[in-house]
C-alpha cells in the first residue's frame, strides 16, 4: 500500500504511523463563505425540527419516559476534578452533551435513524391518503397505519448503533427491518437487533462493504427504504436538529457563545453523518464562534484522510496503509461520507486522532469521576480535549466553552461495560 496519497498534500507522518495527532484543518473557511453555497440551509434544519415536533405525540405514545415526546439528552457540567484532569491549569468549562444516554436508543445515531424512519413513515402515510386535516400523529400507532407499514421493509447498513436506532423505531411502527453488518460487529449489538425482530445479515468484509451490498440489494425496491449511512440527507438533518436543542440548553445555562466566547464541540466521527449534521446545525446557529473538532481512532481516521487529500473522490484509510482496526466499533469506518466531507469539510476546525488505549483510559476515568457509562467510541471526545487545546496554544480559547458529545453506551450490557472498564 502506498504511504502517501496519490495526489494532493501528504498526510502528517504521525497519521501514517497511526500515532495520535491534532490536524488543524487548513481548508477551514468562514461560515459566511461556506454556508450560502451549500445545498442545505437553515430552513432545512428548522423543517427537521418541525417534523420532530409533529411526531412528538407519537413518540410519547410509543416510548416511556420521554419528556414531551422529545428525544434529547441533558447538557451537564463535568465535575471540576475531571475537567481539570482534561485541561490542567487551563481556564474554560467542560460540558457533556449526554447522548450516550439518549432516550429510546442510548446513542447519537438515534437522532438520525429515528428521524429518517419517521420521515419515511410520513411519506408513506401521505401517499396512502392516511393523513387528513386534523389527523393526530399519535394515530401512526393505530392499525390502519401499522397495516400499511407492515407491507414495507426498512433496511440499513450499520456498525450497530444506527441499525438499532432504525430498528427500534421501525419495529415500533410495524415495519419489517433488515440490518446489514460486518461479521466483526459486536455480538451484543446483533443479538439486541434480533431481539427486536430485525433480520440481521452479516457480511464478511468491513462496514463499508456491508453498506454497499445492502444499498445494491435494495435499489429499485418500491416496498422498501434503504437508510444510507453514507449518503442520506434525512439522517444528516435529523442530527442537525440537535443543534437547536444544544442552543436552548446553553442559553438556559447562561453560557454565551460569540466571537469572544468560542464553543468547541468534540464529536466522535465514524462515517461522519452524526458529527457532520451536528456541526452543520451548530454553524448555522453560531457561525464561526463554533469550532467543531472531529475525533477519530488512529487506525480509522477516514475524515482526516479525506479532508487532507483535498480530493473530490473517496480516499480510504486503506489507501494510506492504515488498517481500520479499533475497539471503537462505531468509529471503525474506512471511508468517510462524501456528502458530509463536501458539506461540512470546510467548517471543521480540526480532526484529532486518539489511540484505543486512550479511549479505555477515559472510559474508566469518566465512570470513576462522573458516573458516565460510555462505550469506547463515546469516550473519544474526552481524549481529544487536552491535545486540541495544547495544539491551539491557548489561541483565543481562554474564554471557550468545551462540549464533549458522548455518543453511546447507556445500553451496554454489564459484562461488556465491565470488560471495557478493566482495559482502562
Ligand atoms: C457510539 C457512536 N459514536 C459515534 C458514531 C459516529 O457517527 P457517524 O458514523 O455518523 O460519524 C457512531 C456511529 O455508529 C457510534 O455508534
Short mmCIF file of N, CA, C and O in Angstrom, two decimals, residues 254-387:
data_model
loop_
_atom_site.label_atom_id
_atom_site.label_comp_id
_atom_site.label_asym_id
_atom_site.label_seq_id
_atom_site.Cartn_x
_atom_site.Cartn_y
_atom_site.Cartn_z
N UNK A 254 -26.91 29.86 30.79
CA UNK A 254 -26.28 31.19 30.83
C UNK A 254 -24.92 31.21 30.15
O UNK A 254 -24.06 32.03 30.48
N UNK A 255 -24.70 30.32 29.20
CA UNK A 255 -23.39 30.24 28.52
C UNK A 255 -23.45 31.05 27.23
O UNK A 255 -24.26 30.76 26.33
N UNK A 256 -22.58 32.04 27.15
CA UNK A 256 -22.53 32.86 25.94
C UNK A 256 -21.71 32.16 24.88
O UNK A 256 -20.70 31.51 25.18
N UNK A 257 -22.17 32.27 23.64
CA UNK A 257 -21.36 31.79 22.50
C UNK A 257 -21.29 32.94 21.50
O UNK A 257 -22.31 33.35 20.93
N UNK A 258 -20.10 33.48 21.34
CA UNK A 258 -19.90 34.56 20.39
C UNK A 258 -18.41 34.63 20.08
O UNK A 258 -17.64 33.78 20.54
N UNK A 259 -18.02 35.65 19.34
CA UNK A 259 -16.62 35.71 18.89
C UNK A 259 -15.65 35.64 20.07
O UNK A 259 -14.58 35.03 19.98
N UNK A 260 -16.03 36.26 21.19
CA UNK A 260 -15.13 36.26 22.35
C UNK A 260 -15.27 35.02 23.22
O UNK A 260 -14.47 34.79 24.13
N UNK A 261 -16.30 34.24 22.96
CA UNK A 261 -16.58 33.04 23.76
C UNK A 261 -16.83 31.86 22.84
O UNK A 261 -17.98 31.46 22.61
N UNK A 262 -15.77 31.31 22.26
CA UNK A 262 -15.98 30.22 21.31
C UNK A 262 -16.55 28.98 21.97
O UNK A 262 -16.38 28.77 23.18
N UNK A 263 -17.21 28.19 21.16
CA UNK A 263 -17.78 26.93 21.61
C UNK A 263 -17.03 25.82 20.87
O UNK A 263 -17.16 25.69 19.66
N UNK A 264 -16.23 25.06 21.61
CA UNK A 264 -15.50 23.96 20.99
C UNK A 264 -16.30 22.69 21.25
O UNK A 264 -16.58 22.36 22.41
N UNK A 265 -16.68 22.01 20.19
CA UNK A 265 -17.53 20.82 20.33
C UNK A 265 -16.76 19.61 19.80
O UNK A 265 -16.32 19.60 18.65
N UNK A 266 -16.57 18.62 20.66
CA UNK A 266 -15.78 17.42 20.34
C UNK A 266 -16.74 16.31 19.95
O UNK A 266 -17.57 15.87 20.76
N UNK A 267 -16.61 15.85 18.70
CA UNK A 267 -17.59 14.92 18.13
C UNK A 267 -16.91 13.66 17.60
O UNK A 267 -16.15 13.74 16.61
N UNK A 268 -17.16 12.50 18.21
CA UNK A 268 -16.61 11.26 17.67
C UNK A 268 -17.12 11.05 16.24
O UNK A 268 -18.31 11.23 15.97
N UNK A 269 -16.23 10.67 15.35
CA UNK A 269 -16.59 10.58 13.93
C UNK A 269 -16.35 9.18 13.38
O UNK A 269 -15.23 8.67 13.46
N UNK A 270 -17.40 8.58 12.84
CA UNK A 270 -17.27 7.33 12.09
C UNK A 270 -17.34 7.69 10.62
O UNK A 270 -16.39 8.23 10.04
N UNK A 271 -18.51 7.45 10.00
CA UNK A 271 -18.66 7.82 8.60
C UNK A 271 -18.81 9.34 8.46
O UNK A 271 -18.57 9.91 7.41
N UNK A 272 -19.22 9.98 9.56
CA UNK A 272 -19.26 11.45 9.59
C UNK A 272 -20.64 12.06 9.66
O UNK A 272 -20.78 13.26 9.87
N UNK A 273 -21.68 11.23 9.48
CA UNK A 273 -23.04 11.77 9.44
C UNK A 273 -23.44 12.47 10.72
O UNK A 273 -23.93 13.62 10.70
N UNK A 274 -23.27 11.79 11.85
CA UNK A 274 -23.70 12.38 13.13
C UNK A 274 -22.89 13.64 13.46
O UNK A 274 -23.48 14.71 13.67
N UNK A 275 -21.56 13.54 13.48
CA UNK A 275 -20.82 14.78 13.78
C UNK A 275 -21.02 15.84 12.71
O UNK A 275 -21.07 17.03 13.02
N UNK A 276 -21.15 15.41 11.47
CA UNK A 276 -21.33 16.38 10.38
C UNK A 276 -22.64 17.13 10.51
O UNK A 276 -22.68 18.36 10.36
N UNK A 277 -23.72 16.40 10.78
CA UNK A 277 -25.02 17.05 10.92
C UNK A 277 -25.01 18.03 12.08
O UNK A 277 -25.49 19.16 11.97
N UNK A 278 -24.45 17.59 13.21
CA UNK A 278 -24.41 18.46 14.39
C UNK A 278 -23.56 19.71 14.10
O UNK A 278 -23.94 20.85 14.42
N UNK A 279 -22.41 19.50 13.46
CA UNK A 279 -21.52 20.64 13.17
C UNK A 279 -22.20 21.62 12.22
O UNK A 279 -22.08 22.84 12.38
N UNK A 280 -22.92 21.08 11.26
CA UNK A 280 -23.65 21.93 10.31
C UNK A 280 -24.70 22.76 11.05
O UNK A 280 -24.77 23.99 10.91
N UNK A 281 -25.50 22.09 11.88
CA UNK A 281 -26.55 22.80 12.61
C UNK A 281 -25.98 23.87 13.53
O UNK A 281 -26.48 25.00 13.58
N UNK A 282 -24.92 23.53 14.24
CA UNK A 282 -24.33 24.50 15.17
C UNK A 282 -23.74 25.69 14.40
O UNK A 282 -23.82 26.83 14.86
N UNK A 283 -23.17 25.43 13.25
CA UNK A 283 -22.60 26.54 12.47
C UNK A 283 -23.71 27.46 11.96
O UNK A 283 -23.55 28.68 11.91
N UNK A 284 -24.85 26.86 11.60
CA UNK A 284 -25.99 27.71 11.19
C UNK A 284 -26.38 28.65 12.32
O UNK A 284 -26.75 29.80 12.09
N UNK A 285 -26.29 28.15 13.55
CA UNK A 285 -26.78 28.94 14.69
C UNK A 285 -25.72 29.88 15.25
O UNK A 285 -26.04 30.96 15.71
N UNK A 286 -24.47 29.45 15.25
CA UNK A 286 -23.43 30.22 15.95
C UNK A 286 -22.32 30.73 15.02
O UNK A 286 -21.38 31.37 15.49
N UNK A 287 -22.40 30.41 13.74
CA UNK A 287 -21.38 30.90 12.81
C UNK A 287 -20.00 30.42 13.22
O UNK A 287 -19.81 29.30 13.70
N UNK A 288 -19.01 31.32 13.07
CA UNK A 288 -17.62 30.94 13.31
C UNK A 288 -17.28 30.80 14.79
O UNK A 288 -16.17 30.38 15.13
N UNK A 289 -18.23 31.16 15.66
CA UNK A 289 -17.96 31.00 17.10
C UNK A 289 -17.93 29.53 17.48
O UNK A 289 -17.41 29.17 18.54
N UNK A 290 -18.50 28.67 16.65
CA UNK A 290 -18.43 27.24 16.97
C UNK A 290 -17.22 26.64 16.26
O UNK A 290 -16.91 26.97 15.11
N UNK A 291 -16.51 25.80 16.99
CA UNK A 291 -15.30 25.16 16.45
C UNK A 291 -15.51 23.65 16.53
O UNK A 291 -15.22 23.03 17.57
N UNK A 292 -16.02 23.03 15.48
CA UNK A 292 -16.25 21.59 15.52
C UNK A 292 -14.92 20.83 15.44
O UNK A 292 -14.13 21.06 14.52
N UNK A 293 -14.69 19.98 16.40
CA UNK A 293 -13.49 19.14 16.41
C UNK A 293 -13.95 17.69 16.27
O UNK A 293 -14.67 17.18 17.13
N UNK A 294 -13.58 17.04 15.16
CA UNK A 294 -13.96 15.65 14.95
C UNK A 294 -12.88 14.77 15.57
O UNK A 294 -11.69 15.12 15.53
N UNK A 295 -13.29 13.65 16.12
CA UNK A 295 -12.33 12.78 16.80
C UNK A 295 -12.44 11.37 16.22
O UNK A 295 -13.54 10.82 16.12
N UNK A 296 -11.29 10.82 15.82
CA UNK A 296 -11.28 9.51 15.15
C UNK A 296 -10.20 8.63 15.76
O UNK A 296 -9.20 9.13 16.29
N UNK A 297 -10.36 7.30 15.64
CA UNK A 297 -9.30 6.41 16.10
C UNK A 297 -8.07 6.52 15.20
O UNK A 297 -8.20 6.80 14.00
N UNK A 298 -6.89 6.26 15.76
CA UNK A 298 -5.67 6.38 14.95
C UNK A 298 -5.69 5.42 13.76
O UNK A 298 -5.07 5.70 12.73
N UNK A 299 -6.40 4.30 13.88
CA UNK A 299 -6.41 3.31 12.80
C UNK A 299 -7.50 3.59 11.76
O UNK A 299 -7.53 2.94 10.72
N UNK A 300 -8.40 4.52 12.07
CA UNK A 300 -9.54 4.75 11.17
C UNK A 300 -9.87 6.24 11.01
O UNK A 300 -11.02 6.65 11.16
N UNK A 301 -8.87 7.05 10.68
CA UNK A 301 -9.14 8.50 10.57
C UNK A 301 -9.68 8.85 9.18
O UNK A 301 -9.07 9.63 8.44
N UNK A 302 -10.85 8.33 8.85
CA UNK A 302 -11.32 8.44 7.46
C UNK A 302 -11.62 9.89 7.08
O UNK A 302 -11.35 10.31 5.96
N UNK A 303 -12.17 10.67 8.01
CA UNK A 303 -12.50 12.05 7.65
C UNK A 303 -11.21 12.88 7.49
O UNK A 303 -11.09 13.69 6.58
N UNK A 304 -10.26 12.62 8.39
CA UNK A 304 -8.98 13.34 8.29
C UNK A 304 -8.34 13.07 6.93
O UNK A 304 -7.92 13.98 6.21
N UNK A 305 -8.27 11.78 6.57
CA UNK A 305 -7.63 11.38 5.32
C UNK A 305 -8.36 12.00 4.13
O UNK A 305 -7.75 12.52 3.19
N UNK A 306 -9.70 11.97 4.19
CA UNK A 306 -10.49 12.53 3.09
C UNK A 306 -10.25 14.04 2.95
O UNK A 306 -10.01 14.55 1.85
N UNK A 307 -10.29 14.74 4.07
CA UNK A 307 -10.16 16.20 4.00
C UNK A 307 -8.73 16.60 3.66
O UNK A 307 -8.50 17.54 2.90
N UNK A 308 -7.77 15.89 4.24
CA UNK A 308 -6.37 16.25 3.96
C UNK A 308 -6.06 16.02 2.49
O UNK A 308 -5.29 16.78 1.89
N UNK A 309 -6.67 14.98 1.91
CA UNK A 309 -6.41 14.69 0.50
C UNK A 309 -6.89 15.84 -0.38
O UNK A 309 -6.33 16.11 -1.44
N UNK A 310 -7.95 16.50 0.08
CA UNK A 310 -8.47 17.63 -0.69
C UNK A 310 -9.00 17.20 -2.04
O UNK A 310 -9.01 17.98 -2.99
N UNK A 311 -9.41 15.94 -2.16
CA UNK A 311 -9.90 15.42 -3.44
C UNK A 311 -11.41 15.27 -3.42
O UNK A 311 -11.99 15.04 -2.37
N UNK A 312 -12.02 15.36 -4.60
CA UNK A 312 -13.46 15.19 -4.65
C UNK A 312 -13.84 13.76 -5.02
O UNK A 312 -14.88 13.51 -5.61
N UNK A 313 -12.99 12.84 -4.70
CA UNK A 313 -13.34 11.42 -4.85
C UNK A 313 -12.95 10.73 -3.55
O UNK A 313 -12.07 11.21 -2.81
N UNK A 314 -13.59 9.59 -3.24
CA UNK A 314 -13.31 8.96 -1.94
C UNK A 314 -11.87 8.48 -1.80
O UNK A 314 -11.30 7.94 -2.74
N UNK A 315 -11.32 8.74 -0.63
CA UNK A 315 -9.99 8.24 -0.27
C UNK A 315 -10.17 7.47 1.03
O UNK A 315 -10.82 7.97 1.95
N UNK A 316 -9.65 6.26 1.10
CA UNK A 316 -9.90 5.49 2.32
C UNK A 316 -8.64 5.38 3.16
O UNK A 316 -7.52 5.63 2.69
N UNK A 317 -8.83 4.95 4.40
CA UNK A 317 -7.66 4.78 5.28
C UNK A 317 -6.78 3.64 4.77
O UNK A 317 -5.57 3.64 4.99
N UNK A 318 -7.39 2.67 4.07
CA UNK A 318 -6.57 1.60 3.49
C UNK A 318 -5.61 2.17 2.44
O UNK A 318 -4.50 1.67 2.28
N UNK A 319 -6.05 3.20 1.72
CA UNK A 319 -5.21 3.79 0.67
C UNK A 319 -3.90 4.33 1.24
O UNK A 319 -2.93 4.52 0.51
N UNK A 320 -3.89 4.66 2.54
CA UNK A 320 -2.67 5.23 3.13
C UNK A 320 -2.03 4.25 4.10
O UNK A 320 -1.21 4.62 4.94
N UNK A 321 -2.41 2.98 4.00
CA UNK A 321 -1.72 1.94 4.76
C UNK A 321 -2.22 1.73 6.18
O UNK A 321 -1.58 1.01 6.95
N UNK A 322 -3.35 2.32 6.53
CA UNK A 322 -3.91 2.08 7.87
C UNK A 322 -4.89 0.92 7.79
O UNK A 322 -5.40 0.58 6.71
N UNK A 323 -5.18 0.29 8.95
CA UNK A 323 -5.93 -0.98 8.86
C UNK A 323 -7.37 -0.92 9.36
O UNK A 323 -8.08 -1.93 9.32
N UNK A 324 -7.82 0.21 9.88
CA UNK A 324 -9.23 0.35 10.30
C UNK A 324 -9.57 -0.59 11.46
O UNK A 324 -10.74 -0.90 11.67
N UNK A 325 -8.59 -1.03 12.21
CA UNK A 325 -8.88 -1.94 13.33
C UNK A 325 -8.85 -1.15 14.63
O UNK A 325 -7.82 -0.63 15.04
N UNK A 326 -10.01 -1.09 15.26
CA UNK A 326 -10.13 -0.32 16.51
C UNK A 326 -11.22 -0.93 17.38
O UNK A 326 -12.18 -1.50 16.85
N UNK A 327 -11.06 -0.79 18.69
CA UNK A 327 -12.10 -1.26 19.61
C UNK A 327 -13.31 -0.32 19.60
O UNK A 327 -14.36 -0.66 20.12
N UNK A 328 -13.14 0.85 18.99
CA UNK A 328 -14.26 1.80 18.90
C UNK A 328 -15.11 1.38 17.70
O UNK A 328 -14.98 1.94 16.61
N UNK A 329 -15.98 0.39 17.89
CA UNK A 329 -16.67 -0.21 16.74
C UNK A 329 -17.50 0.81 15.96
O UNK A 329 -17.61 0.72 14.74
N UNK A 330 -18.08 1.78 16.65
CA UNK A 330 -18.90 2.78 15.95
C UNK A 330 -18.07 3.69 15.05
O UNK A 330 -18.61 4.37 14.19
N UNK A 331 -16.76 3.71 15.28
CA UNK A 331 -15.89 4.61 14.51
C UNK A 331 -15.02 3.83 13.53
O UNK A 331 -14.14 4.40 12.88
N UNK A 332 -15.24 2.51 13.43
CA UNK A 332 -14.41 1.65 12.56
C UNK A 332 -14.89 1.77 11.13
O UNK A 332 -15.51 0.87 10.57
N UNK A 333 -14.60 2.89 10.52
CA UNK A 333 -15.08 3.21 9.18
C UNK A 333 -13.88 3.63 8.33
O UNK A 333 -13.13 4.52 8.73
N UNK A 334 -13.72 3.00 7.18
CA UNK A 334 -12.53 3.26 6.37
C UNK A 334 -12.70 4.45 5.43
O UNK A 334 -11.72 5.11 5.10
N UNK A 335 -13.93 4.71 4.99
CA UNK A 335 -14.15 5.81 4.03
C UNK A 335 -15.24 6.74 4.54
O UNK A 335 -16.35 6.29 4.85
N UNK A 336 -14.94 8.00 4.57
CA UNK A 336 -15.90 8.99 5.07
C UNK A 336 -17.04 9.19 4.08
O UNK A 336 -16.89 8.95 2.88
N UNK A 337 -18.16 9.65 4.59
CA UNK A 337 -19.28 10.05 3.74
C UNK A 337 -18.84 11.23 2.88
O UNK A 337 -18.39 12.26 3.39
N UNK A 338 -19.02 11.10 1.57
CA UNK A 338 -18.68 12.23 0.70
C UNK A 338 -19.69 13.37 0.86
O UNK A 338 -19.34 14.54 0.74
N UNK A 339 -20.94 13.01 1.16
CA UNK A 339 -21.94 14.05 1.44
C UNK A 339 -21.45 14.95 2.56
O UNK A 339 -21.49 16.18 2.48
N UNK A 340 -20.95 14.32 3.62
CA UNK A 340 -20.51 15.08 4.78
C UNK A 340 -19.21 15.82 4.48
O UNK A 340 -19.06 17.00 4.80
N UNK A 341 -18.27 15.12 3.85
CA UNK A 341 -16.98 15.77 3.57
C UNK A 341 -17.20 17.02 2.72
O UNK A 341 -16.59 18.07 2.95
N UNK A 342 -18.10 16.90 1.73
CA UNK A 342 -18.32 18.05 0.84
C UNK A 342 -19.08 19.17 1.55
O UNK A 342 -18.80 20.35 1.36
N UNK A 343 -20.04 18.79 2.39
CA UNK A 343 -20.89 19.80 3.02
C UNK A 343 -20.17 20.50 4.16
O UNK A 343 -20.16 21.73 4.28
N UNK A 344 -19.57 19.69 5.02
CA UNK A 344 -19.09 20.21 6.29
C UNK A 344 -17.57 20.37 6.33
O UNK A 344 -17.05 21.07 7.20
N UNK A 345 -16.87 19.74 5.38
CA UNK A 345 -15.40 19.76 5.42
C UNK A 345 -14.81 21.13 5.73
O UNK A 345 -14.00 21.27 6.65
N UNK A 346 -15.25 22.19 5.03
CA UNK A 346 -14.62 23.49 5.28
C UNK A 346 -15.06 24.14 6.59
O UNK A 346 -14.59 25.23 6.93
N UNK A 347 -15.99 23.50 7.30
CA UNK A 347 -16.45 24.08 8.58
C UNK A 347 -15.77 23.43 9.78
O UNK A 347 -15.94 23.87 10.92
N UNK A 348 -15.02 22.35 9.52
CA UNK A 348 -14.39 21.61 10.64
C UNK A 348 -13.11 22.32 11.05
O UNK A 348 -12.27 22.66 10.21
N UNK A 349 -12.98 22.54 12.34
CA UNK A 349 -11.80 23.23 12.87
C UNK A 349 -10.58 22.31 12.87
O UNK A 349 -9.47 22.72 12.48
N UNK A 350 -10.78 21.07 13.31
CA UNK A 350 -9.63 20.16 13.45
C UNK A 350 -10.15 18.73 13.52
O UNK A 350 -11.33 18.50 13.84
N UNK A 351 -9.29 17.79 13.18
CA UNK A 351 -9.58 16.38 13.44
C UNK A 351 -8.47 15.89 14.38
O UNK A 351 -7.29 16.10 14.10
N UNK A 352 -8.87 15.28 15.46
CA UNK A 352 -7.91 14.75 16.44
C UNK A 352 -8.02 13.23 16.39
O UNK A 352 -9.13 12.68 16.41
N UNK A 353 -6.87 12.55 16.31
CA UNK A 353 -6.91 11.09 16.35
C UNK A 353 -6.44 10.61 17.72
O UNK A 353 -5.55 11.21 18.33
N UNK A 354 -7.03 9.52 18.18
CA UNK A 354 -6.77 9.02 19.54
C UNK A 354 -6.55 7.51 19.51
O UNK A 354 -7.11 6.82 18.65
N UNK A 355 -5.74 7.02 20.42
CA UNK A 355 -5.47 5.58 20.47
C UNK A 355 -6.60 4.86 21.20
O UNK A 355 -7.33 5.46 22.01
N UNK A 356 -6.72 3.56 20.96
CA UNK A 356 -7.69 2.77 21.72
C UNK A 356 -7.37 2.82 23.21
O UNK A 356 -8.28 2.88 24.05
N UNK A 357 -6.07 2.78 23.55
CA UNK A 357 -5.72 2.84 24.98
C UNK A 357 -6.29 4.10 25.63
O UNK A 357 -6.79 4.06 26.76
N UNK A 358 -6.18 5.21 24.92
CA UNK A 358 -6.71 6.46 25.49
C UNK A 358 -8.23 6.37 25.66
O UNK A 358 -8.78 6.84 26.66
N UNK A 359 -8.90 5.75 24.71
CA UNK A 359 -10.36 5.61 24.84
C UNK A 359 -10.70 4.85 26.11
O UNK A 359 -11.59 5.26 26.88
N UNK A 360 -10.01 3.75 26.35
CA UNK A 360 -10.32 2.95 27.54
C UNK A 360 -9.96 3.69 28.82
O UNK A 360 -10.67 3.59 29.82
N UNK A 361 -8.84 4.43 28.79
CA UNK A 361 -8.47 5.21 29.99
C UNK A 361 -9.56 6.23 30.32
O UNK A 361 -9.96 6.38 31.47
N UNK A 362 -10.04 6.93 29.29
CA UNK A 362 -11.06 7.95 29.55
C UNK A 362 -12.40 7.33 29.90
O UNK A 362 -13.15 7.86 30.72
N UNK A 363 -12.68 6.19 29.28
CA UNK A 363 -13.93 5.48 29.62
C UNK A 363 -13.94 5.18 31.13
O UNK A 363 -14.92 5.42 31.84
N UNK A 364 -12.80 4.69 31.63
CA UNK A 364 -12.65 4.38 33.05
C UNK A 364 -12.74 5.67 33.90
O UNK A 364 -13.46 5.73 34.91
N UNK A 365 -12.01 6.69 33.47
CA UNK A 365 -11.97 7.94 34.25
C UNK A 365 -13.35 8.59 34.34
O UNK A 365 -13.72 9.14 35.37
N UNK A 366 -14.10 8.50 33.25
CA UNK A 366 -15.42 9.15 33.26
C UNK A 366 -16.43 8.35 34.08
O UNK A 366 -17.38 8.92 34.62
N UNK A 367 -16.19 7.06 34.19
CA UNK A 367 -17.05 6.25 35.06
C UNK A 367 -16.72 6.55 36.51
O UNK A 367 -17.59 6.85 37.33
N UNK A 368 -15.42 6.51 36.83
CA UNK A 368 -15.00 6.76 38.21
C UNK A 368 -15.32 8.18 38.66
O UNK A 368 -15.75 8.40 39.79
N UNK A 369 -15.11 9.15 37.75
CA UNK A 369 -15.19 10.54 38.18
C UNK A 369 -16.53 11.21 37.93
O UNK A 369 -16.84 12.24 38.53
N UNK A 370 -17.34 10.64 37.03
CA UNK A 370 -18.59 11.33 36.68
C UNK A 370 -19.75 10.37 36.47
O UNK A 370 -20.83 10.80 36.05
N UNK A 371 -19.54 9.08 36.74
CA UNK A 371 -20.59 8.05 36.59
C UNK A 371 -21.20 8.02 35.20
O UNK A 371 -22.39 7.77 35.04
N UNK A 372 -20.38 8.30 34.18
CA UNK A 372 -20.88 8.19 32.80
C UNK A 372 -20.59 6.79 32.29
O UNK A 372 -19.45 6.32 32.36
N UNK A 373 -21.63 6.15 31.77
CA UNK A 373 -21.47 4.79 31.24
C UNK A 373 -21.31 4.89 29.73
O UNK A 373 -22.29 5.07 29.00
N UNK A 374 -20.07 4.80 29.28
CA UNK A 374 -19.76 5.06 27.87
C UNK A 374 -19.29 3.81 27.17
O UNK A 374 -18.68 2.93 27.80
N UNK A 375 -19.53 3.73 25.86
CA UNK A 375 -18.85 2.72 25.08
C UNK A 375 -17.57 3.36 24.53
O UNK A 375 -17.44 4.60 24.53
N UNK A 376 -16.61 2.53 24.08
CA UNK A 376 -15.31 3.12 23.71
C UNK A 376 -15.43 4.28 22.72
O UNK A 376 -14.78 5.32 22.91
N UNK A 377 -16.26 4.14 21.69
CA UNK A 377 -16.38 5.23 20.70
C UNK A 377 -16.76 6.54 21.38
O UNK A 377 -16.33 7.62 20.97
N UNK A 378 -17.59 6.44 22.39
CA UNK A 378 -18.17 7.63 23.01
C UNK A 378 -17.21 8.33 23.95
O UNK A 378 -17.47 9.45 24.38
N UNK A 379 -16.10 7.66 24.27
CA UNK A 379 -15.10 8.30 25.14
C UNK A 379 -14.11 9.13 24.33
O UNK A 379 -13.28 9.84 24.88
N UNK A 380 -14.22 9.03 23.00
CA UNK A 380 -13.20 9.64 22.13
C UNK A 380 -13.05 11.15 22.38
O UNK A 380 -11.94 11.67 22.41
N UNK A 381 -14.17 11.83 22.55
CA UNK A 381 -14.11 13.28 22.70
C UNK A 381 -13.24 13.71 23.87
O UNK A 381 -12.48 14.69 23.77
N UNK A 382 -13.32 12.97 24.97
CA UNK A 382 -12.54 13.34 26.15
C UNK A 382 -11.04 13.25 25.88
O UNK A 382 -10.26 14.04 26.38
N UNK A 383 -10.67 12.24 25.10
CA UNK A 383 -9.25 12.04 24.81
C UNK A 383 -8.71 13.16 23.92
O UNK A 383 -7.50 13.33 23.80
N UNK A 384 -9.62 13.91 23.30
CA UNK A 384 -9.18 14.92 22.34
C UNK A 384 -9.04 16.32 22.95
O UNK A 384 -8.35 17.17 22.38
N UNK A 385 -9.67 16.55 24.10
CA UNK A 385 -9.72 17.93 24.63
C UNK A 385 -8.31 18.47 24.91
O UNK A 385 -7.93 19.54 24.39
N UNK A 386 -7.56 17.74 25.72
CA UNK A 386 -6.22 18.21 26.09
C UNK A 386 -5.33 18.43 24.87
O UNK A 386 -4.76 19.52 24.68
N UNK A 387 -5.20 17.42 23.99
CA UNK A 387 -4.35 17.60 22.81
C UNK A 387 -4.80 18.76 21.91
O UNK A 387 -3.98 19.51 21.41
#
